[in-house]
Amino acid sequence: MDDEIADEQRLTTREAAERLGVKPETVYAYVSRGQLASRREPAGRGSTFDAKEVDALVRRGRREPPAGGDAFQRIRTGITLIDADRYYFRGVDATDLARRFHYEEIADWLWTGTLRTGIRFDAPAESLAAARRSVGALPAHSGSTERLRVAAIAGAAVDPLRFDLSRDAVLGTARALIPTLVDSLPAVGPPRDGDGRLARRLWSRLTARPAGEAGIRALDMALSLLIDHDLAASTLAVRVAASARAHPYAVVSAGLGALDGPLHGAASGLAHRMLTEVLERGSAAAVVADHLRTGRRVPGLGHRLYPGQDPRAEALFTVLGELPDAGPVLAAAREVEATTARHVPLHANVDLALAVLSVTTGMPAEAGETVFAVARTAGWIAHALEEYEERPLRMRPSGEYHGPRPPQPLP
């Protein structure tokens, strides 16, 4: 009798989906994120779900603030946790992932929950051709983020299936979009289109110097470490766009637009110029003093989410030490950190580590921004996949009006 009661309390996938008000595939997404537990039934019913657990998830959803409420303060996510000077992708230490696996492997695992070693991302010929034509039409002085935005728009224009927001379709778009962004950038070294990992292909877009295995490893590590970092400004823009059911290309364009701001994506370029000046003048003290004298903060130091060391910087510094010419640049970065620490206990952040990479390898000052944008595209897609499963248009805050009270006369 107890077994019969237990069976009555279990729901099929379709019943659970109806009770939750979602599609059946979304039910399995809840399972993959640990929000629901499923059980395979030997009698051929497929997966079943505990009715009480489903009802509890329904109640949690009802407590979510309505449109116009404080939705921006309560965005549930199962992607990144930042805790005690460490950060984790789906509960796994992100720096350990970056040491063990390549960028494409981590990105695909973050999207699907399945690790496929050796996976490659390749750009469709038509999308890549359109992106290259569009990027090639830009002025020579165009920035890398501008080129990436144009490439994303061009890729969307030739993809008639871009409005298909089913999970498999979005995953296919993601695996094609990221290599399209990379391979559409103009090459400054021998192009490596379709040749192995994205890090190797991106290298030829950033510097004419030979890569070497140590260089590719450092660039791949940087891409892997930067895939996601919770709800940064660009990621929040992505989730707003996804909430409005923008397609993945438009979602990535929203992220790139926010990243183009000087307070978000450009920080590594400032650190690059600072390190170059330290090397030219032979003194970090003089350069730090000049920054402070003019009221500028010293770039590449401190992070409001890490009271101690930025784990991304420390992980990247380790592999940068393997580059043949990195010694003087690493020493300059450490001298900047030590000089500033005399009065303010600030540690190097990932922007300073990116600057060490770009200065050491002869990349331009904006190279760190390019690496950041390409890397973060994978995280933006992960957040879009989450947001597509939520109630649409839930991120609609109400403005607090401070204008003149009506009625007012016509102007």
Short mmCIF file of C-alpha atoms in Angstrom, two decimals:
data_model
loop_
_atom_site.label_atom_id
_atom_site.label_comp_id
_atom_site.label_asym_id
_atom_site.label_seq_id
_atom_site.Cartn_x
_atom_site.Cartn_y
_atom_site.Cartn_z
CA MET A 1 0.00 0.00 0.00
CA ASP A 2 2.86 2.39 0.85
CA ASP A 3 4.43 1.68 -2.55
CA GLU A 4 1.16 2.56 -4.29
CA ILE A 5 0.98 5.88 -2.44
CA ALA A 6 4.61 6.62 -3.35
CA ASP A 7 3.84 5.90 -7.00
CA GLU A 8 0.85 8.24 -6.93
CA GLN A 9 3.14 11.01 -5.71
CA ARG A 10 5.47 10.68 -8.71
CA LEU A 11 4.87 12.60 -11.93
CA THR A 12 5.82 11.82 -15.50
CA THR A 13 7.92 14.33 -17.42
CA ARG A 14 4.86 15.72 -19.16
CA GLU A 15 2.92 16.02 -15.89
CA ALA A 16 5.84 17.77 -14.22
CA ALA A 17 6.17 20.15 -17.17
CA GLU A 18 2.45 21.00 -17.03
CA ARG A 19 2.60 21.64 -13.30
CA LEU A 20 5.65 23.86 -13.70
CA GLY A 21 4.25 25.61 -16.76
CA VAL A 22 7.35 24.86 -18.88
CA LYS A 23 8.35 22.68 -21.82
CA PRO A 24 9.42 19.05 -21.14
CA GLU A 25 13.01 19.82 -22.14
CA THR A 26 13.10 22.56 -19.49
CA VAL A 27 12.29 19.94 -16.86
CA TYR A 28 15.51 18.14 -17.77
CA ALA A 29 17.38 21.45 -17.61
CA TYR A 30 16.16 21.76 -14.00
CA VAL A 31 17.56 18.26 -13.40
CA SER A 32 20.95 19.17 -14.88
CA ARG A 33 21.11 22.25 -12.63
CA GLY A 34 20.29 20.21 -9.55
CA GLN A 35 16.88 21.85 -8.99
CA LEU A 36 14.97 18.60 -9.52
CA ALA A 37 15.78 14.92 -9.00
CA SER A 38 14.60 12.34 -11.52
CA ARG A 39 14.25 8.57 -11.34
CA ARG A 40 14.15 6.10 -14.18
CA GLU A 41 11.18 3.77 -13.92
CA PRO A 42 11.64 0.11 -14.93
CA ALA A 43 8.02 -0.16 -16.08
CA GLY A 44 8.68 1.94 -19.17
CA ARG A 45 7.34 5.26 -17.84
CA GLY A 46 10.66 6.99 -18.48
CA SER A 47 11.82 9.49 -15.88
CA THR A 48 9.51 10.38 -13.01
CA PHE A 49 9.64 13.18 -10.49
CA ASP A 50 8.60 13.62 -6.88
CA ALA A 51 5.39 15.66 -6.84
CA LYS A 52 6.32 17.44 -3.61
CA GLU A 53 9.66 18.50 -5.07
CA VAL A 54 7.96 19.77 -8.21
CA ASP A 55 5.43 21.72 -6.14
CA ALA A 56 8.24 23.24 -4.08
CA LEU A 57 9.90 24.43 -7.29
CA VAL A 58 6.58 25.94 -8.39
CA ARG A 59 6.32 27.83 -5.09
CA ARG A 60 9.86 29.15 -5.45
CA GLY A 61 8.98 30.39 -8.91
CA ARG A 62 5.92 32.19 -7.58
CA ARG A 63 8.05 33.99 -5.02
CA GLU A 64 10.19 35.37 -7.82
CA PRO A 65 9.55 39.12 -8.07
CA PRO A 66 7.09 40.13 -10.80
CA ALA A 67 7.99 42.36 -13.70
CA GLY A 68 8.74 45.80 -12.31
CA GLY A 69 10.02 44.38 -9.01
CA ASP A 70 13.55 43.72 -7.83
CA ALA A 71 14.31 41.03 -10.41
CA PHE A 72 17.81 42.42 -10.97
CA GLN A 73 18.65 41.73 -7.33
CA ARG A 74 17.49 38.11 -7.46
CA ILE A 75 18.77 36.41 -10.59
CA ARG A 76 19.21 32.73 -9.82
CA THR A 77 22.07 31.12 -11.72
CA GLY A 78 23.86 27.79 -11.62
CA ILE A 79 26.87 28.90 -13.65
CA THR A 80 29.41 30.73 -11.49
CA LEU A 81 29.95 31.03 -7.74
CA ILE A 82 32.48 33.50 -6.31
CA ASP A 83 33.38 32.66 -2.73
CA ALA A 84 36.34 33.34 -0.45
CA ASP A 85 38.83 34.43 -3.12
CA ARG A 86 37.97 31.47 -5.35
CA TYR A 87 35.49 31.05 -8.17
CA TYR A 88 33.73 27.97 -9.46
CA PHE A 89 31.99 26.92 -12.68
CA ARG A 90 29.03 24.70 -11.77
CA GLY A 91 30.71 23.91 -8.45
CA VAL A 92 34.12 23.02 -9.94
CA ASP A 93 37.16 25.20 -9.23
CA ALA A 94 37.53 27.28 -12.41
CA THR A 95 41.31 27.55 -12.16
CA ASP A 96 41.60 23.75 -11.91
CA LEU A 97 39.44 23.44 -15.02
CA ALA A 98 41.66 25.91 -16.89
CA ARG A 99 44.80 23.98 -15.94
CA ARG A 100 43.34 20.65 -17.01
CA PHE A 101 41.20 21.38 -20.07
CA HIS A 102 41.10 23.65 -23.11
CA TYR A 103 38.79 26.60 -23.70
CA GLU A 104 36.41 24.82 -26.11
CA GLU A 105 36.13 21.81 -23.79
CA ILE A 106 35.24 23.96 -20.78
CA ALA A 107 32.79 26.10 -22.76
CA ASP A 108 30.94 23.09 -24.17
CA TRP A 109 30.84 21.44 -20.73
CA LEU A 110 29.47 24.65 -19.22
CA TRP A 111 26.65 24.63 -21.79
CA THR A 112 25.79 20.94 -21.73
CA GLY A 113 27.10 19.40 -18.52
CA THR A 114 29.02 16.84 -20.61
CA LEU A 115 32.80 17.07 -21.04
CA ARG A 116 33.93 16.17 -24.55
CA THR A 117 37.72 16.18 -24.74
CA GLY A 118 39.17 17.25 -28.05
CA ILE A 119 36.08 19.12 -29.23
CA ARG A 120 36.71 21.78 -31.90
CA PHE A 121 34.59 24.76 -32.92
CA ASP A 122 34.47 25.56 -36.64
CA ALA A 123 32.86 28.46 -38.49
CA PRO A 124 30.36 27.77 -41.29
CA ALA A 125 31.75 28.99 -44.62
CA GLU A 126 28.83 31.31 -45.43
CA SER A 127 28.82 32.96 -41.99
CA LEU A 128 32.58 33.43 -42.02
CA ALA A 129 32.57 34.91 -45.52
CA ALA A 130 29.87 37.42 -44.57
CA ALA A 131 31.64 38.33 -41.33
CA ARG A 132 34.96 38.88 -43.11
CA ARG A 133 33.40 41.08 -45.76
CA SER A 134 31.69 43.18 -43.11
CA VAL A 135 34.74 43.46 -40.88
CA GLY A 136 36.91 44.25 -43.89
CA ALA A 137 34.68 47.22 -44.75
CA LEU A 138 35.41 48.93 -41.42
CA PRO A 139 38.00 51.71 -41.14
CA ALA A 140 41.53 50.54 -40.37
CA HIS A 141 41.45 52.23 -36.96
CA SER A 142 38.38 50.27 -35.80
CA GLY A 143 38.69 48.60 -32.41
CA SER A 144 38.53 44.86 -31.91
CA THR A 145 35.23 44.99 -30.03
CA GLU A 146 33.70 46.95 -32.91
CA ARG A 147 34.91 44.29 -35.33
CA LEU A 148 33.50 41.51 -33.20
CA ARG A 149 30.10 43.22 -33.01
CA VAL A 150 30.01 43.61 -36.78
CA ALA A 151 31.01 39.97 -37.23
CA ALA A 152 28.21 38.83 -34.93
CA ILE A 153 25.64 40.90 -36.82
CA ALA A 154 26.87 39.60 -40.18
CA GLY A 155 26.70 36.03 -38.92
CA ALA A 156 23.12 36.58 -37.82
CA ALA A 157 22.10 38.08 -41.17
CA VAL A 158 23.01 34.89 -43.07
CA ASP A 159 21.50 32.49 -40.54
CA PRO A 160 17.77 31.99 -41.23
CA LEU A 161 17.51 29.72 -38.16
CA ARG A 162 18.73 32.35 -35.71
CA PHE A 163 15.29 32.75 -34.14
CA ASP A 164 15.13 29.08 -33.13
CA LEU A 165 15.69 29.27 -29.37
CA SER A 166 15.46 25.55 -28.69
CA ARG A 167 18.41 24.32 -26.68
CA ASP A 168 20.02 22.27 -29.46
CA ALA A 169 19.69 25.12 -31.94
CA VAL A 170 21.30 27.62 -29.54
CA LEU A 171 24.16 25.21 -28.88
CA GLY A 172 24.74 24.83 -32.61
CA THR A 173 24.77 28.60 -33.00
CA ALA A 174 27.24 29.00 -30.16
CA ARG A 175 29.69 26.46 -31.56
CA ALA A 176 29.61 28.29 -34.89
CA LEU A 177 29.53 31.89 -33.66
CA ILE A 178 32.67 31.85 -31.51
CA PRO A 179 35.00 30.62 -34.30
CA THR A 180 33.30 33.05 -36.69
CA LEU A 181 34.24 35.91 -34.37
CA VAL A 182 37.85 34.73 -34.14
CA ASP A 183 38.45 33.85 -37.79
CA SER A 184 36.84 37.06 -39.07
CA LEU A 185 39.44 39.25 -37.35
CA PRO A 186 42.24 40.41 -39.66
CA ALA A 187 45.40 38.34 -39.31
CA VAL A 188 48.65 40.04 -38.33
CA GLY A 189 50.64 36.81 -38.45
CA PRO A 190 50.32 33.71 -40.64
CA PRO A 191 46.57 32.90 -40.43
CA ARG A 192 45.64 29.60 -38.80
CA ASP A 193 42.02 29.37 -39.95
CA GLY A 194 40.47 26.08 -38.95
CA ASP A 195 43.87 24.93 -37.70
CA GLY A 196 43.32 23.36 -34.33
CA ARG A 197 42.25 25.18 -31.20
CA LEU A 198 40.79 28.64 -31.04
CA ALA A 199 43.76 29.86 -29.01
CA ARG A 200 46.12 29.08 -31.88
CA ARG A 201 43.82 30.78 -34.41
CA LEU A 202 43.33 33.82 -32.18
CA TRP A 203 47.09 34.16 -31.68
CA SER A 204 47.59 34.96 -35.38
CA ARG A 205 45.03 37.79 -35.00
CA LEU A 206 46.91 39.37 -32.11
CA THR A 207 50.62 39.21 -32.91
CA ALA A 208 53.02 38.40 -35.75
CA ARG A 209 55.45 36.68 -33.39
CA PRO A 210 55.67 32.87 -33.49
CA ALA A 211 53.42 31.34 -30.88
CA GLY A 212 55.30 28.40 -29.45
CA GLU A 213 53.56 25.92 -27.22
CA ALA A 214 54.10 28.07 -24.12
CA GLY A 215 52.39 31.01 -25.81
CA ILE A 216 49.40 28.98 -26.96
CA ARG A 217 49.08 27.48 -23.50
CA ALA A 218 49.09 30.94 -21.89
CA LEU A 219 46.48 32.29 -24.32
CA ASP A 220 44.28 29.21 -23.93
CA MET A 221 44.55 29.55 -20.14
CA ALA A 222 43.50 33.21 -20.36
CA LEU A 223 40.47 32.31 -22.50
CA SER A 224 39.47 29.54 -20.10
CA LEU A 225 39.80 31.67 -16.98
CA LEU A 226 37.68 34.47 -18.46
CA ILE A 227 34.71 32.42 -19.68
CA ASP A 228 32.41 33.74 -16.96
CA HIS A 229 32.48 35.79 -13.77
CA ASP A 230 28.94 35.89 -12.43
CA LEU A 231 26.73 38.89 -13.30
CA ALA A 232 29.22 41.42 -14.62
CA ALA A 233 27.76 44.39 -16.53
CA SER A 234 28.01 42.71 -19.93
CA THR A 235 26.48 39.48 -18.61
CA LEU A 236 23.56 41.39 -17.12
CA ALA A 237 23.01 43.03 -20.52
CA VAL A 238 23.02 39.57 -22.07
CA ARG A 239 20.39 38.29 -19.67
CA VAL A 240 18.14 41.29 -20.30
CA ALA A 241 18.36 40.64 -24.06
CA ALA A 242 17.70 36.93 -23.57
CA SER A 243 14.76 37.74 -21.33
CA ALA A 244 13.27 39.62 -24.29
CA ARG A 245 13.94 36.46 -26.34
CA ALA A 246 16.61 38.04 -28.52
CA HIS A 247 18.41 35.40 -30.60
CA PRO A 248 21.95 34.32 -29.59
CA TYR A 249 23.72 36.64 -32.06
CA ALA A 250 21.81 39.63 -30.67
CA VAL A 251 22.47 38.44 -27.12
CA VAL A 252 26.22 38.37 -27.79
CA SER A 253 25.98 41.79 -29.47
CA ALA A 254 24.40 43.15 -26.27
CA GLY A 255 27.30 41.77 -24.25
CA LEU A 256 29.85 43.26 -26.64
CA GLY A 257 28.12 46.62 -26.45
CA ALA A 258 28.43 46.71 -22.66
CA LEU A 259 32.00 45.41 -22.84
CA ASP A 260 32.99 48.33 -25.08
CA GLY A 261 32.62 50.73 -22.15
CA PRO A 262 35.89 52.03 -20.66
CA LEU A 263 34.99 50.74 -17.19
CA HIS A 264 34.57 47.11 -18.22
CA GLY A 265 36.52 45.75 -21.17
CA ALA A 266 39.27 48.31 -21.58
CA ALA A 267 41.04 47.86 -18.24
CA SER A 268 43.74 45.52 -19.57
CA GLY A 269 44.69 48.08 -22.23
CA LEU A 270 45.38 50.67 -19.53
CA ALA A 271 47.52 48.14 -17.67
CA HIS A 272 49.37 47.32 -20.90
CA ARG A 273 50.32 50.96 -21.42
CA MET A 274 51.38 51.28 -17.79
CA LEU A 275 53.68 48.23 -17.98
CA THR A 276 55.19 49.51 -21.22
CA GLU A 277 55.98 52.80 -19.50
CA VAL A 278 57.49 51.02 -16.48
CA LEU A 279 59.80 49.06 -18.78
CA GLU A 280 60.78 52.21 -20.71
CA ARG A 281 61.49 54.28 -17.58
CA GLY A 282 62.91 51.45 -15.53
CA SER A 283 60.90 52.39 -12.46
CA ALA A 284 57.46 51.37 -11.28
CA ALA A 285 57.62 53.95 -8.49
CA ALA A 286 57.78 56.86 -10.93
CA VAL A 287 54.92 55.55 -13.04
CA VAL A 288 52.70 54.83 -10.02
CA ALA A 289 53.44 58.31 -8.67
CA ASP A 290 52.44 59.90 -11.98
CA HIS A 291 49.14 58.01 -12.00
CA LEU A 292 48.30 59.09 -8.47
CA ARG A 293 49.44 62.68 -9.04
CA THR A 294 46.98 63.10 -11.93
CA GLY A 295 44.13 61.55 -9.94
CA ARG A 296 44.12 58.28 -11.86
CA ARG A 297 43.92 54.94 -10.15
CA VAL A 298 46.70 52.44 -10.83
CA PRO A 299 45.28 49.98 -13.39
CA GLY A 300 45.42 46.23 -12.93
CA LEU A 301 45.15 46.24 -9.15
CA GLY A 302 42.32 45.22 -6.84
CA HIS A 303 38.92 43.66 -7.45
CA ARG A 304 35.83 44.35 -5.41
CA LEU A 305 34.83 40.67 -5.42
CA TYR A 306 38.20 39.47 -4.12
CA PRO A 307 39.47 40.99 -0.87
CA GLY A 308 42.64 38.95 -1.37
CA GLN A 309 44.25 37.75 -4.56
CA ASP A 310 42.37 37.44 -7.84
CA PRO A 311 42.63 33.67 -8.53
CA ARG A 312 42.51 34.30 -12.29
CA ALA A 313 45.61 36.49 -12.13
CA GLU A 314 47.60 34.05 -10.03
CA ALA A 315 46.75 31.13 -12.32
CA LEU A 316 47.70 33.11 -15.41
CA PHE A 317 50.92 34.45 -13.88
CA THR A 318 52.05 30.85 -13.33
CA VAL A 319 51.87 29.92 -17.01
CA LEU A 320 53.17 33.32 -18.15
CA GLY A 321 56.37 32.52 -16.29
CA GLU A 322 57.01 29.81 -18.90
CA LEU A 323 57.19 32.34 -21.76
CA PRO A 324 60.79 32.98 -22.88
CA ASP A 325 60.68 36.80 -22.63
CA ALA A 326 58.26 37.21 -19.75
CA GLY A 327 60.79 37.76 -16.96
CA PRO A 328 61.19 41.57 -17.16
CA VAL A 329 57.47 42.14 -17.76
CA LEU A 330 56.45 39.93 -14.83
CA ALA A 331 58.99 41.74 -12.66
CA ALA A 332 57.52 45.10 -13.71
CA ALA A 333 54.01 43.92 -12.83
CA ARG A 334 55.12 42.65 -9.43
CA GLU A 335 56.97 45.91 -8.80
CA VAL A 336 53.81 47.91 -9.53
CA GLU A 337 51.91 45.68 -7.10
CA ALA A 338 54.57 45.99 -4.39
CA THR A 339 54.92 49.76 -4.79
CA THR A 340 51.21 50.36 -4.41
CA ALA A 341 50.96 47.92 -1.50
CA ARG A 342 53.12 50.19 0.64
CA HIS A 343 49.97 52.17 1.46
CA VAL A 344 47.03 50.28 -0.04
CA PRO A 345 46.84 46.46 0.17
CA LEU A 346 45.77 45.86 -3.44
CA HIS A 347 46.64 42.70 -5.34
CA ALA A 348 47.14 42.16 -9.05
CA ASN A 349 43.94 41.36 -10.92
CA VAL A 350 43.40 39.52 -14.18
CA ASP A 351 43.74 42.74 -16.22
CA LEU A 352 47.35 43.08 -15.10
CA ALA A 353 48.00 39.45 -15.99
CA LEU A 354 46.49 39.99 -19.44
CA ALA A 355 48.75 43.02 -19.84
CA VAL A 356 51.80 40.89 -19.04
CA LEU A 357 50.69 38.48 -21.78
CA SER A 358 50.15 41.22 -24.36
CA VAL A 359 53.38 43.15 -23.61
CA THR A 360 55.52 40.00 -23.53
CA THR A 361 54.24 38.69 -26.85
CA GLY A 362 54.22 41.95 -28.80
CA MET A 363 50.43 42.20 -28.93
CA PRO A 364 48.75 45.63 -29.15
CA ALA A 365 47.29 47.29 -26.08
CA GLU A 366 43.74 46.26 -27.00
CA ALA A 367 44.64 42.56 -27.25
CA GLY A 368 43.48 41.88 -23.70
CA GLU A 369 40.07 43.31 -24.56
CA THR A 370 39.87 40.99 -27.58
CA VAL A 371 40.78 37.95 -25.47
CA PHE A 372 38.24 38.98 -22.86
CA ALA A 373 35.45 39.40 -25.42
CA VAL A 374 36.07 36.10 -27.19
CA ALA A 375 36.37 34.21 -23.92
CA ARG A 376 33.30 35.75 -22.32
CA THR A 377 31.12 34.90 -25.34
CA ALA A 378 30.94 31.33 -24.02
CA GLY A 379 29.72 32.56 -20.65
CA TRP A 380 27.16 34.83 -22.28
CA ILE A 381 25.74 31.87 -24.17
CA ALA A 382 25.53 29.89 -20.91
CA HIS A 383 23.57 32.72 -19.28
CA ALA A 384 21.32 33.04 -22.33
CA LEU A 385 20.51 29.33 -22.13
CA GLU A 386 19.50 29.80 -18.50
CA GLU A 387 17.44 32.90 -19.22
CA TYR A 388 15.57 31.29 -22.13
CA GLU A 389 14.15 28.85 -19.57
CA GLU A 390 12.81 31.63 -17.34
CA ARG A 391 9.63 33.66 -17.69
CA PRO A 392 10.07 36.07 -20.63
CA LEU A 393 10.43 39.80 -20.02
CA ARG A 394 10.86 39.29 -16.29
CA MET A 395 13.62 41.92 -16.15
CA ARG A 396 11.42 44.97 -16.45
CA PRO A 397 12.15 47.29 -13.53
CA SER A 398 9.94 50.30 -12.81
CA GLY A 399 11.52 53.71 -12.99
CA GLU A 400 11.39 56.00 -9.96
CA TYR A 401 10.03 59.15 -11.56
CA HIS A 402 11.57 62.44 -10.36
CA GLY A 403 10.22 64.78 -13.04
CA PRO A 404 7.57 67.49 -12.70
CA ARG A 405 4.19 66.22 -11.56
CA PRO A 406 1.40 66.33 -14.15
CA PRO A 407 -0.58 68.06 -15.39
CA GLN A 408 1.93 70.45 -16.96
CA PRO A 409 1.16 72.99 -19.71
CA LEU A 410 2.07 72.19 -23.28
CA PRO A 411 5.54 73.52 -24.16
#
